[in-house]
mmCIF file of C-alpha atoms and ligand atoms in Angstrom:
data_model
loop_
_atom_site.group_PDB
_atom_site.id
_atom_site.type_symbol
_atom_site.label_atom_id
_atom_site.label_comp_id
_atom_site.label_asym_id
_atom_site.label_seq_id
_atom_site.Cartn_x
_atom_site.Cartn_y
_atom_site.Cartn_z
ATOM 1 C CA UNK A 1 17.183 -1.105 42.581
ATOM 2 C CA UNK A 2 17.568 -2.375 38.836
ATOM 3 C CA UNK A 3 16.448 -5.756 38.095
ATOM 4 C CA UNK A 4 16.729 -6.173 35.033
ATOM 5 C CA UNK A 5 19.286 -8.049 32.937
ATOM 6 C CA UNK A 6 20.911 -5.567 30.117
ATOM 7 C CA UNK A 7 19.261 -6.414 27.154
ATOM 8 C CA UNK A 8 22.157 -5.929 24.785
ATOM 9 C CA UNK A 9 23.902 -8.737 27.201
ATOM 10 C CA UNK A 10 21.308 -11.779 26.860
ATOM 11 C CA UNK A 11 22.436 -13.976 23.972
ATOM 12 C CA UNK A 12 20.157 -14.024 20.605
ATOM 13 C CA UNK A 13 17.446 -16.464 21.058
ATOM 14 C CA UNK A 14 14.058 -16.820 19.057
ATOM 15 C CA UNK A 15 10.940 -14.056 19.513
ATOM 16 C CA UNK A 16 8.028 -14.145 17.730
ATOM 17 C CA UNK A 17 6.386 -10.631 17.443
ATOM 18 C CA UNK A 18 2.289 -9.937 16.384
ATOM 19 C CA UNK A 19 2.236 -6.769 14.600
ATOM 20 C CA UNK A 20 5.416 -7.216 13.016
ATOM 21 C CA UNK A 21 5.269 -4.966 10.186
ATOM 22 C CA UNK A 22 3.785 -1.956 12.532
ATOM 23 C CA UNK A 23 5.837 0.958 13.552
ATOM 24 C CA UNK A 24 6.626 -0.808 17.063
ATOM 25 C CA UNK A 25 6.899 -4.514 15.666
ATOM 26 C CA UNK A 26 9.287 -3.452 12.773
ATOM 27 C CA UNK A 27 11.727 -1.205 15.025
ATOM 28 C CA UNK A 28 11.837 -4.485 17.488
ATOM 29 C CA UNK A 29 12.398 -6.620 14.545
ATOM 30 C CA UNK A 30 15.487 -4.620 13.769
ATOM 31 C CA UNK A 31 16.703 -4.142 17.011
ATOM 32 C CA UNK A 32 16.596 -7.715 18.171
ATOM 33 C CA UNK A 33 18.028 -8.826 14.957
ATOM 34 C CA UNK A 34 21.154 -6.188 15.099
ATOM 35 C CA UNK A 35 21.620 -8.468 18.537
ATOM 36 C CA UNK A 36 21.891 -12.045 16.680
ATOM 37 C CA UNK A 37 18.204 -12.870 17.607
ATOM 38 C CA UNK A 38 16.143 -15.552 14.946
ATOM 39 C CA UNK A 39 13.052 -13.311 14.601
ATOM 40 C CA UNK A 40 9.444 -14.610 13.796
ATOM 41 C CA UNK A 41 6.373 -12.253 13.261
ATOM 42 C CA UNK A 42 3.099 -12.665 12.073
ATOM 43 C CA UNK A 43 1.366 -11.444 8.952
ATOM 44 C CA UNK A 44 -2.055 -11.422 7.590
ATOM 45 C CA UNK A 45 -0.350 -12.244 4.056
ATOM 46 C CA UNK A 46 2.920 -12.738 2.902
ATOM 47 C CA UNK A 47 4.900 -9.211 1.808
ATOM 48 C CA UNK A 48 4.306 -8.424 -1.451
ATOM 49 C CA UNK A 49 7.374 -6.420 -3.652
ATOM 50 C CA UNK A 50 6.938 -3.019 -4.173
ATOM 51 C CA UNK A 51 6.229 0.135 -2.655
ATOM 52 C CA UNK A 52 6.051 0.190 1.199
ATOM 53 C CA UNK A 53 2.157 0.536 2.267
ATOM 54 C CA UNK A 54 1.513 3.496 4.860
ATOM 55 C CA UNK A 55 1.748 1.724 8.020
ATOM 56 C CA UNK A 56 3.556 -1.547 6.555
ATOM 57 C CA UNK A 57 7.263 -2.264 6.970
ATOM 58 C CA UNK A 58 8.629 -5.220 5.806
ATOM 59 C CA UNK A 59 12.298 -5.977 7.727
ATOM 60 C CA UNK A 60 15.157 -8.345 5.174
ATOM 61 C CA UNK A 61 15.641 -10.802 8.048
ATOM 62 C CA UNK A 62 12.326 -11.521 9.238
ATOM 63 C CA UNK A 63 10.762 -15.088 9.105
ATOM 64 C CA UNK A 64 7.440 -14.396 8.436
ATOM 65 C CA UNK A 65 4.416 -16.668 9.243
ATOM 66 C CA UNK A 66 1.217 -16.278 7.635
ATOM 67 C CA UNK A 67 -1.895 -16.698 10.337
ATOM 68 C CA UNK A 68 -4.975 -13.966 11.506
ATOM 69 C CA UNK A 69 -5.056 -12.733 15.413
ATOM 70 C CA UNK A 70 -8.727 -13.178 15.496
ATOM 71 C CA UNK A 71 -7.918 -17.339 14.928
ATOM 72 C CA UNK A 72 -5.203 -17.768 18.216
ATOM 73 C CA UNK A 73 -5.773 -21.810 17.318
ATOM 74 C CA UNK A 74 -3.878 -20.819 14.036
ATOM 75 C CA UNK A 75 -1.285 -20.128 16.468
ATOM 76 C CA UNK A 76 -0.364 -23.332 18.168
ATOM 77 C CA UNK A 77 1.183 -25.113 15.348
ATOM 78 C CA UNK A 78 3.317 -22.232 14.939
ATOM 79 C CA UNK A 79 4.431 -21.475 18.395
ATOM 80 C CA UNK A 80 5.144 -25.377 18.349
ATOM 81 C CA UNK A 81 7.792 -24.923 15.314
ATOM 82 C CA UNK A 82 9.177 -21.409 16.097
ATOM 83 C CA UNK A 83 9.755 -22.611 20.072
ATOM 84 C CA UNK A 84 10.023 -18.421 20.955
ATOM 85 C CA UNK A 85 11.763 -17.765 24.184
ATOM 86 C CA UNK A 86 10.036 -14.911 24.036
ATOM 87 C CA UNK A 87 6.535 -13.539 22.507
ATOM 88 C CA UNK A 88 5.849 -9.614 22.110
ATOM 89 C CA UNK A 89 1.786 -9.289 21.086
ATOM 90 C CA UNK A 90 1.797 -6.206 19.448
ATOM 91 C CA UNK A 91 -0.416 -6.417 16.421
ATOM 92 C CA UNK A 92 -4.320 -5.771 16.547
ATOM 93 C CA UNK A 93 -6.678 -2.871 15.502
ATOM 94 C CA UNK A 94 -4.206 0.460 17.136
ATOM 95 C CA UNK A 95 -6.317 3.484 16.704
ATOM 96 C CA UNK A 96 -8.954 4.740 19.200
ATOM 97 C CA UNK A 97 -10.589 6.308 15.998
ATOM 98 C CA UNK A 98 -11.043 2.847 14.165
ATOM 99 C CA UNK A 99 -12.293 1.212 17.122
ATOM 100 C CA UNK A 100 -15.761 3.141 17.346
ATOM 101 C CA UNK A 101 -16.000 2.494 13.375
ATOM 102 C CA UNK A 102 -15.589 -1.243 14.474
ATOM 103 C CA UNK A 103 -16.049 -1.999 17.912
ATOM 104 C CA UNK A 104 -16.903 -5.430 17.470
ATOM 105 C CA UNK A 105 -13.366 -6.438 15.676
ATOM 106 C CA UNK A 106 -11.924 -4.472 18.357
ATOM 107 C CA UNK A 107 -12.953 -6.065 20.670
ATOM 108 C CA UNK A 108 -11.797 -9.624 18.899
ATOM 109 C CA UNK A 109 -8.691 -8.700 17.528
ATOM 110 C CA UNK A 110 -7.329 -6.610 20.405
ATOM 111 C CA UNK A 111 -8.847 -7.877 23.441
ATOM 112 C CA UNK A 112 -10.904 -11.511 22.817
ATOM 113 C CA UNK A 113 -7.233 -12.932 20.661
ATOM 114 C CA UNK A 114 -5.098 -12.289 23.791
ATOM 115 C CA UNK A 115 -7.140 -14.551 26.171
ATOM 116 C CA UNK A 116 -6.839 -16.923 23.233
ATOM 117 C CA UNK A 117 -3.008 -16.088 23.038
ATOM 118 C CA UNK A 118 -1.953 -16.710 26.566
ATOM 119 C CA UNK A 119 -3.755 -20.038 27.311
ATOM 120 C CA UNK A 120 -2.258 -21.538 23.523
ATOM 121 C CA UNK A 121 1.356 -20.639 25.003
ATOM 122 C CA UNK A 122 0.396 -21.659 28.236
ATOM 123 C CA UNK A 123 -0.816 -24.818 26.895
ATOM 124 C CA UNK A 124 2.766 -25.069 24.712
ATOM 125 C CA UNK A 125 4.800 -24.401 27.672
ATOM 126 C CA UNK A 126 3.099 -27.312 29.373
ATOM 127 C CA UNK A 127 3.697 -29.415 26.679
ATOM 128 C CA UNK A 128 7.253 -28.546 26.055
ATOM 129 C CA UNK A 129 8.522 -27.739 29.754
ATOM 130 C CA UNK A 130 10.017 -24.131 28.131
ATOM 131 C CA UNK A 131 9.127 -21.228 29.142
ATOM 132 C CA UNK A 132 8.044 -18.771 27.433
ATOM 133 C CA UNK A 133 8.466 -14.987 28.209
ATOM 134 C CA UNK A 134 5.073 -13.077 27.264
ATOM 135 C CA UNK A 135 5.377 -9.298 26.304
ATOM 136 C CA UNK A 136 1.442 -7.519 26.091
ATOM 137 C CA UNK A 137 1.523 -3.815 24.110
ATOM 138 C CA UNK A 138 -1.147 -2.554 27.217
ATOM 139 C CA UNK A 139 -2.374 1.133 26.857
ATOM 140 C CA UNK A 140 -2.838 4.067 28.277
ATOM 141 C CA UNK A 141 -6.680 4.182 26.957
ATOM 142 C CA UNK A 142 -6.775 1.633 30.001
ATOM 143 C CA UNK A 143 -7.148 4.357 32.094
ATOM 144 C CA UNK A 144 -9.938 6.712 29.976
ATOM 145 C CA UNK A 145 -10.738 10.061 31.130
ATOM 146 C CA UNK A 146 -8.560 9.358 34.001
ATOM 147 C CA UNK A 147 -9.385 11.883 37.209
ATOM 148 C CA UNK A 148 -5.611 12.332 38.102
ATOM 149 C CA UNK A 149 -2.635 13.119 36.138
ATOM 150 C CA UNK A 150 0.055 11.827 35.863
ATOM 151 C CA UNK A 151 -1.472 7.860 35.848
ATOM 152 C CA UNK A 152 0.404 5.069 37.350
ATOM 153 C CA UNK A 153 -0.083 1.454 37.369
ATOM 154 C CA UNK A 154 -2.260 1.809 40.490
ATOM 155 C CA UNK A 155 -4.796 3.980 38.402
ATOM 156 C CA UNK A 156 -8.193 2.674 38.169
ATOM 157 C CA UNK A 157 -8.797 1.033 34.918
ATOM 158 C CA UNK A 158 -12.049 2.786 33.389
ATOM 159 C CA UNK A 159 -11.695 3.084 29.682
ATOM 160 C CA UNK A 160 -13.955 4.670 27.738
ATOM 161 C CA UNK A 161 -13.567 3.472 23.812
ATOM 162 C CA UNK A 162 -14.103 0.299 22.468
ATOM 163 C CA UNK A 163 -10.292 0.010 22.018
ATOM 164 C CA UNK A 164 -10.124 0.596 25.623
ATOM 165 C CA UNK A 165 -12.268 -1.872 26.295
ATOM 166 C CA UNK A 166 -10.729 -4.260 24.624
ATOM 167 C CA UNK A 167 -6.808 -3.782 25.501
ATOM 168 C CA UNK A 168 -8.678 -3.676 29.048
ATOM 169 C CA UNK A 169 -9.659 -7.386 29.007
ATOM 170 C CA UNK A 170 -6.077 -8.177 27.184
ATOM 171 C CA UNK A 171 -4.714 -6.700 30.132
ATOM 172 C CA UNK A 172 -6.635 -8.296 32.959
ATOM 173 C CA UNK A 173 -5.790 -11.666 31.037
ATOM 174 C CA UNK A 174 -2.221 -11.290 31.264
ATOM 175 C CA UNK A 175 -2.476 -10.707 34.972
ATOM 176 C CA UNK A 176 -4.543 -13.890 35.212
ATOM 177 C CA UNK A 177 -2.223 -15.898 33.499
ATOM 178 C CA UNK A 178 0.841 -14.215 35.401
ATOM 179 C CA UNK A 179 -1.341 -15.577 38.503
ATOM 180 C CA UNK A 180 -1.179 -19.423 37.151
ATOM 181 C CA UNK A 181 2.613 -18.915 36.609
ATOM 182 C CA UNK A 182 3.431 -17.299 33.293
ATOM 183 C CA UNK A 183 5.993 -14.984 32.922
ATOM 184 C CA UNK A 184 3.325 -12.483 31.392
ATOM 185 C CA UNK A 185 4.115 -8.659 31.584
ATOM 186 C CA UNK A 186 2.348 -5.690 30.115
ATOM 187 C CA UNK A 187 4.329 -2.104 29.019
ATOM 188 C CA UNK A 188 1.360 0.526 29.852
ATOM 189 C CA UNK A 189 2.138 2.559 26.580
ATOM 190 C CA UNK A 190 0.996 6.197 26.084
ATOM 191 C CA UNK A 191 1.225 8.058 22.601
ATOM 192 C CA UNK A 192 4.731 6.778 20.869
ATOM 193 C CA UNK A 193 5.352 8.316 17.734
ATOM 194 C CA UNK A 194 7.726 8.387 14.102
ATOM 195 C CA UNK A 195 8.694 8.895 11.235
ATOM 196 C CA UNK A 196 6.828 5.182 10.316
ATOM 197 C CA UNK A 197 3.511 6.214 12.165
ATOM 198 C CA UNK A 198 0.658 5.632 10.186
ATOM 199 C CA UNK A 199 -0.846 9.049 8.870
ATOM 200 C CA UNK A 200 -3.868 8.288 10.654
ATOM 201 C CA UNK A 201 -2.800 9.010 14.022
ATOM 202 C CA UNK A 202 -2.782 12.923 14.372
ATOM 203 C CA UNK A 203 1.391 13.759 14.895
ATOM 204 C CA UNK A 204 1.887 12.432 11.187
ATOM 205 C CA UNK A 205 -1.355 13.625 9.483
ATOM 206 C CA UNK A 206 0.162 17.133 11.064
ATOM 207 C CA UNK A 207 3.808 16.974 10.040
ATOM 208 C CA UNK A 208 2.856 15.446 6.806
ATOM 209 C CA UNK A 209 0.422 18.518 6.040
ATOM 210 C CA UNK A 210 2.820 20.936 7.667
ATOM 211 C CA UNK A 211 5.851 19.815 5.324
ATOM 212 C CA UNK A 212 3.001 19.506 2.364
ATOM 213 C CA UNK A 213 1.333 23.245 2.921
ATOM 214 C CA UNK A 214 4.799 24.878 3.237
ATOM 215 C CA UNK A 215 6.137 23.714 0.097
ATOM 216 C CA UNK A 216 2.776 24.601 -1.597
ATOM 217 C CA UNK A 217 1.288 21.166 -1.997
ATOM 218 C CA UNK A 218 -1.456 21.581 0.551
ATOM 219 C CA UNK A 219 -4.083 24.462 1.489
ATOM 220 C CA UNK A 220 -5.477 23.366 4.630
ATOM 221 C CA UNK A 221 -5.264 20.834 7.401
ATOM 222 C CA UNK A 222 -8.358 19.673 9.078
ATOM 223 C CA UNK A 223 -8.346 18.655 12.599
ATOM 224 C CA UNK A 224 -10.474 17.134 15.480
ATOM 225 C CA UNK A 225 -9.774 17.878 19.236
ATOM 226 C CA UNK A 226 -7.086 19.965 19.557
ATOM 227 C CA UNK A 227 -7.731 20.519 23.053
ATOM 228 C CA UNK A 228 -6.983 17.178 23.590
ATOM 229 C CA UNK A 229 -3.831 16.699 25.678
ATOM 230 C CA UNK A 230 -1.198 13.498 25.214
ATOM 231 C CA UNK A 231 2.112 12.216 26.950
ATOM 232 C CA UNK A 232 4.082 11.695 23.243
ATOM 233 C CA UNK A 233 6.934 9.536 23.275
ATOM 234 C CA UNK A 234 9.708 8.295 20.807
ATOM 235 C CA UNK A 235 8.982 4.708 19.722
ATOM 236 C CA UNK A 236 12.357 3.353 19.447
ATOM 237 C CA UNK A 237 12.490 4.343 22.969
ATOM 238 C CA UNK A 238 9.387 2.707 23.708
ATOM 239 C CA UNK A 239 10.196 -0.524 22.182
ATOM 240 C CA UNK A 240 13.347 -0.452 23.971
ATOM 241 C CA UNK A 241 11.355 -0.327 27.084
ATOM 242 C CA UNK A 242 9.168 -3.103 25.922
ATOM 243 C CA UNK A 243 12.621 -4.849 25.210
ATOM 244 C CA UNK A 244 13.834 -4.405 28.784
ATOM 245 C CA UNK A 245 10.437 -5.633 30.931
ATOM 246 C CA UNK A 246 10.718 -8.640 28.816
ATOM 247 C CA UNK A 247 14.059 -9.318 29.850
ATOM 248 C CA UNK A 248 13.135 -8.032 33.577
ATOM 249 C CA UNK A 249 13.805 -10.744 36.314
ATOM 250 C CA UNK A 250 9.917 -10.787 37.425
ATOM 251 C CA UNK A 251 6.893 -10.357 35.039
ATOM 252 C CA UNK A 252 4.772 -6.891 36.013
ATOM 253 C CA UNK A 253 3.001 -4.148 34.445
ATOM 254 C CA UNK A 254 4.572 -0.909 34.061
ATOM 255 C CA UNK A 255 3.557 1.747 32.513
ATOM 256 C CA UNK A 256 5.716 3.550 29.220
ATOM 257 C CA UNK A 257 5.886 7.082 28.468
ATOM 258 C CA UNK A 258 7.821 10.886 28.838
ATOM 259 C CA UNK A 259 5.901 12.050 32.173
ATOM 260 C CA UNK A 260 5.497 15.131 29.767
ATOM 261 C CA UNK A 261 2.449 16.192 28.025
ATOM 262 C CA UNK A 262 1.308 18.772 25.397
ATOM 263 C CA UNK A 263 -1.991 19.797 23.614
ATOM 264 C CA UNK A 264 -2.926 18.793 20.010
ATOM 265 C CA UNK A 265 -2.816 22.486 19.121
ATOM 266 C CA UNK A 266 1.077 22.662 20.775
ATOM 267 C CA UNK A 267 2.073 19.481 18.582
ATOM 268 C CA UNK A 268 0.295 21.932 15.347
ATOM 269 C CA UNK A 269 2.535 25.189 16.738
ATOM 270 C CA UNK A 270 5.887 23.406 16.807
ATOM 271 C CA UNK A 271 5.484 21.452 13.368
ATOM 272 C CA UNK A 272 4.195 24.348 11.944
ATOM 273 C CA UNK A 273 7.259 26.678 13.541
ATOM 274 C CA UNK A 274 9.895 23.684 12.075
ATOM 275 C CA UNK A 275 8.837 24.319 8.255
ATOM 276 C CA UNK A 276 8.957 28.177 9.032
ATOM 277 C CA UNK A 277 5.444 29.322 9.096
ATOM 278 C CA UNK A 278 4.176 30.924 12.816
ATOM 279 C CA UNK A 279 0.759 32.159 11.376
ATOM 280 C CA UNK A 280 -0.466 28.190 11.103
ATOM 281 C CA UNK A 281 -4.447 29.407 11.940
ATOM 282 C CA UNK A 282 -4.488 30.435 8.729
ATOM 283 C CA UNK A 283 -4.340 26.648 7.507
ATOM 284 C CA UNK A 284 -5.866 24.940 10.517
ATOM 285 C CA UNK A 285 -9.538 23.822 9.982
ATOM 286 C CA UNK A 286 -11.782 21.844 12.964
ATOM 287 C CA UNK A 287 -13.755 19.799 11.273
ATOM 288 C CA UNK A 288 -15.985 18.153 14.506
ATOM 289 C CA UNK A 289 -16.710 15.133 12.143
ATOM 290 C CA UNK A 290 -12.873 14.219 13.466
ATOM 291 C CA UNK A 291 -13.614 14.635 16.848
ATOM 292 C CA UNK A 292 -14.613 11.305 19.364
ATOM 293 C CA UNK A 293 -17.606 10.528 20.992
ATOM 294 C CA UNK A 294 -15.895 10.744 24.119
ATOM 295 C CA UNK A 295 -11.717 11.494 24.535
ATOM 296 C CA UNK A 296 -9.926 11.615 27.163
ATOM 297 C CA UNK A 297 -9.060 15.343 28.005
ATOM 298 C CA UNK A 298 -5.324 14.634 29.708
ATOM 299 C CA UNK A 299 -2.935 11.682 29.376
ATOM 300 C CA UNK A 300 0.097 11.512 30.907
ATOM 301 C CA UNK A 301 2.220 8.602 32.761
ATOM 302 C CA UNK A 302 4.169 8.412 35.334
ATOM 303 C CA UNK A 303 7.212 6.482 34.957
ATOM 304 C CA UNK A 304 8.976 5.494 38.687
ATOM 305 C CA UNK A 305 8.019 2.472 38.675
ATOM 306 C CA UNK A 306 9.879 1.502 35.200
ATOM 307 C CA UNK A 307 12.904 3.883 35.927
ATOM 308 C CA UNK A 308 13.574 2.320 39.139
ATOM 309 C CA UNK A 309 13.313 -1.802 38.620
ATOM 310 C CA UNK A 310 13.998 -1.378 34.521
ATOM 311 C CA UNK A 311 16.539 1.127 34.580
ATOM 312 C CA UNK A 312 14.396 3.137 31.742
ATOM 313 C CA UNK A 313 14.295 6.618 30.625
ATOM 314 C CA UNK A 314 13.112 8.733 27.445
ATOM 315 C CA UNK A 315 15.945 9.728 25.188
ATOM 316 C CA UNK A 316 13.900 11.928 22.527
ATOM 317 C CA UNK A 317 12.179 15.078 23.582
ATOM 318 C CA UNK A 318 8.934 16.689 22.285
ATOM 319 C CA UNK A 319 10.728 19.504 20.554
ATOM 320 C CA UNK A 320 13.162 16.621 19.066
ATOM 321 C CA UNK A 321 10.393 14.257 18.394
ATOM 322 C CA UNK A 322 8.419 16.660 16.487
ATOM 323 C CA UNK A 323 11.501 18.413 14.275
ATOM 324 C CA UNK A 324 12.777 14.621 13.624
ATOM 325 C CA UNK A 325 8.791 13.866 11.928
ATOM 326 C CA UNK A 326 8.827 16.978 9.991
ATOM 327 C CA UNK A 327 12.078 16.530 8.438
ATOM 328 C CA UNK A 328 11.424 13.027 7.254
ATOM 329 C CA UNK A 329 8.417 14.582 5.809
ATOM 330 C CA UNK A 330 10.369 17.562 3.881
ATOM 331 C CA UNK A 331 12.407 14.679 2.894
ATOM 332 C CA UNK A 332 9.979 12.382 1.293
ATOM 333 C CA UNK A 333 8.068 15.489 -0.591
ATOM 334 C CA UNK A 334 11.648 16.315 -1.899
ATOM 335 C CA UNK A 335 12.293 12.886 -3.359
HETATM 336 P P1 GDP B 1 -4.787 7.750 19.856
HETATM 337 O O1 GDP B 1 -4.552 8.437 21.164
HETATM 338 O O2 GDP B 1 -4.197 6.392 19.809
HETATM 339 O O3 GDP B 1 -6.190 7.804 19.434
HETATM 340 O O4 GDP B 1 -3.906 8.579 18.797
HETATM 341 P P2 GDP B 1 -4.304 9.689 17.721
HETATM 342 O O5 GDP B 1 -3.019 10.227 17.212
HETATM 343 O O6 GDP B 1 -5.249 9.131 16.708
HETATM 344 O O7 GDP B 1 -5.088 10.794 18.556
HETATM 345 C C1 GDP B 1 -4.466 11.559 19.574
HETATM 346 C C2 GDP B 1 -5.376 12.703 19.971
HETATM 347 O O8 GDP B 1 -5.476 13.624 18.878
HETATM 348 C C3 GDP B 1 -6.816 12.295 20.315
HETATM 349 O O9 GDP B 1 -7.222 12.998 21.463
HETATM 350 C C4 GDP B 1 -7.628 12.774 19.104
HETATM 351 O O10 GDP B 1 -8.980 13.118 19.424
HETATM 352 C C5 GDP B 1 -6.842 14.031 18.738
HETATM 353 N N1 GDP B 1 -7.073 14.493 17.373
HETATM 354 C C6 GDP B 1 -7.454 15.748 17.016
HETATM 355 N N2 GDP B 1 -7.618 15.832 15.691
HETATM 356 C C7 GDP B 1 -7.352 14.605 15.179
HETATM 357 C C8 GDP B 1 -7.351 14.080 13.855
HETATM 358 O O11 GDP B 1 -7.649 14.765 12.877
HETATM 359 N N3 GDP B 1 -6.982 12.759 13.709
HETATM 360 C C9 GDP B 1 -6.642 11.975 14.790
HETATM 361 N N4 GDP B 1 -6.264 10.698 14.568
HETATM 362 N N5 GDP B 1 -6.649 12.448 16.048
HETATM 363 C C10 GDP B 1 -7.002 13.748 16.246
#
């Protein structure tokens, strides 16, 4: 049975979003704007005019507050001021890679500033008597080289990167605070991709080079692992899911993807197929420099739980996801 109460249908409020400029934060900036929500985010420094930065989106609309994640103190005064209904945490450091370059931030930014987080709201709800609903961007590195595929949110949490690590203890802390009475939840996400994903992350450094090398701006892509097999989702759709737990009538953990996974070298075949060229070993490099001490070999997520009491489902396939990158990329060379 559904239990959750349509998003579209709750009245605008106030949310205050961490990672607000990000691919995820920036689509739920729009979104809950286009629905007469006041929206608050948080930014290392204010936006600056001009070009967009890769990995930066600035939304007209947005209130922005100027404070760092690794300081949650910083946060109090503005939590006190904004008076959120509702809090999605989804800034810190997001790529696996990153994290072994600086495991220590990692584990401060991403994992360490959530415990800090949670008690400064819970501290502000006390204060205040209004609650505040508490949204936690968990992740499938939870469950490292998992055993079993597809992973649930009864899968034994075992990461095995400092990122990992780090979103591990976020996670744990949002359960602890759910146990004291918070209305804490976390969306489990896997791989969520677009066309505003960084060009770090390995399904835009490919569609980017794939566009580039077929209109003769690019020899050769170099890759890591492309044995390496994810569960890639849309994230508009994932941020809608995001959207729905926090509206859901209990707080929970579920966990956020396609139940649908491919290899690295599948995501190089189709981008490679949608600018026209089928012979792509010809411009495909490994280069084991790119490759992880240790990566998980499968990901892929089971989504019951979140179909059943969320009444959530993917709406962009692989094939879709993957043609919808590469265009925007054809696009962008063209300009
Ligand atoms: P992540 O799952 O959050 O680390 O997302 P990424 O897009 O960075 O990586 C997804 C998978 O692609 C991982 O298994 C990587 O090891 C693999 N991969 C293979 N080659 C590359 C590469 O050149 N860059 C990145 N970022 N990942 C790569």
């Amino acid at each position: 049975m559904s239990d959750f109460r349509d998003v579209r249908a709750v009245a605008g409020g106030t949310a205050f979003l961490t990672g607000v400029t990000g691919q995820d934060g920036s689509y739920l900036a729009e979104s809950l704007l286009s629905r007469g929500w006041e929206v608050h985010g948080l930014v290392r420094q204010r936006p600056q005019a001009g070009p967009t930065v890769d990995g930066e989106m600035f939304i007209d609309g947005v209130h922005y507050h100027v404070g760092d994640l690794a300081k949650p103190s910083g946060l109090e005064a503005i939590l006190r001021s904004v008076a959120p209904e509702l809090v999605f945490n989804l800034g810190g450091i997001s790529s696996v890679y990153q994290s072994w370059q600086e495991p220590y931030d990692t584990a401060l930014i991403s994992g360490a500033s959530v415990v800090g987080m949670l008690e400064t709201m819970w501290q502000v709800q006390q204060a205040t008597g209004k609650q505040i609903r508490f949204l936690q961007a968990s992740s499938a590195e939870l469950f490292g080289d998992a055993e079993f595929s597809p992973q649930s949110e009864e899968t034994p949490i075992r990461p095995v990167s400092p990122y990992g690590a780090a979103k591990a203890l976020a996670h744990h802390a949002v359960g602890v605070y759910r146990g004291r009475g918070m209305f804490a939840s976390t969306a489990i996400l896997y791989n969520h991709e677009s066309v505003r994903r960084p060009s770090k992350f390995v399904t835009r450094k490919i569609t980017s080079a794939a566009a580039a090398i077929a209109a003769g701006k690019q020899d050769k892509l170099s890759l890591g692992n492309l044995a390496a097999v994810r569960d890639w989702g849309w994230a508009p759709d994932y941020v809608d899911a995001m959207d729905r737990i926090a509206h859901a009538s209990e707080p929970d953990d579920f966990v956020v993807a396609t139940g649908i996974s491919h290899s690295v070298q599948d995501f190089v075949v189709a981008a490679f197929k949608a600018v026209g060229i089928e012979d792509w070993q010809r411009y495909v490099d490994v280069d084991e420099s790119l490759s992880r001490p240790t990566d998980a070999s499968e990901m892929r997520g089971d989504i019951s739980k979140i179909s059943s009491r969320v009444g959530w489902k993917p709406t962009v396939d692989f094939d879709e996801l993957v043609a919808a990158m590469v265009r925007h990329d054809q696009a962008l060379l063209a300009e």
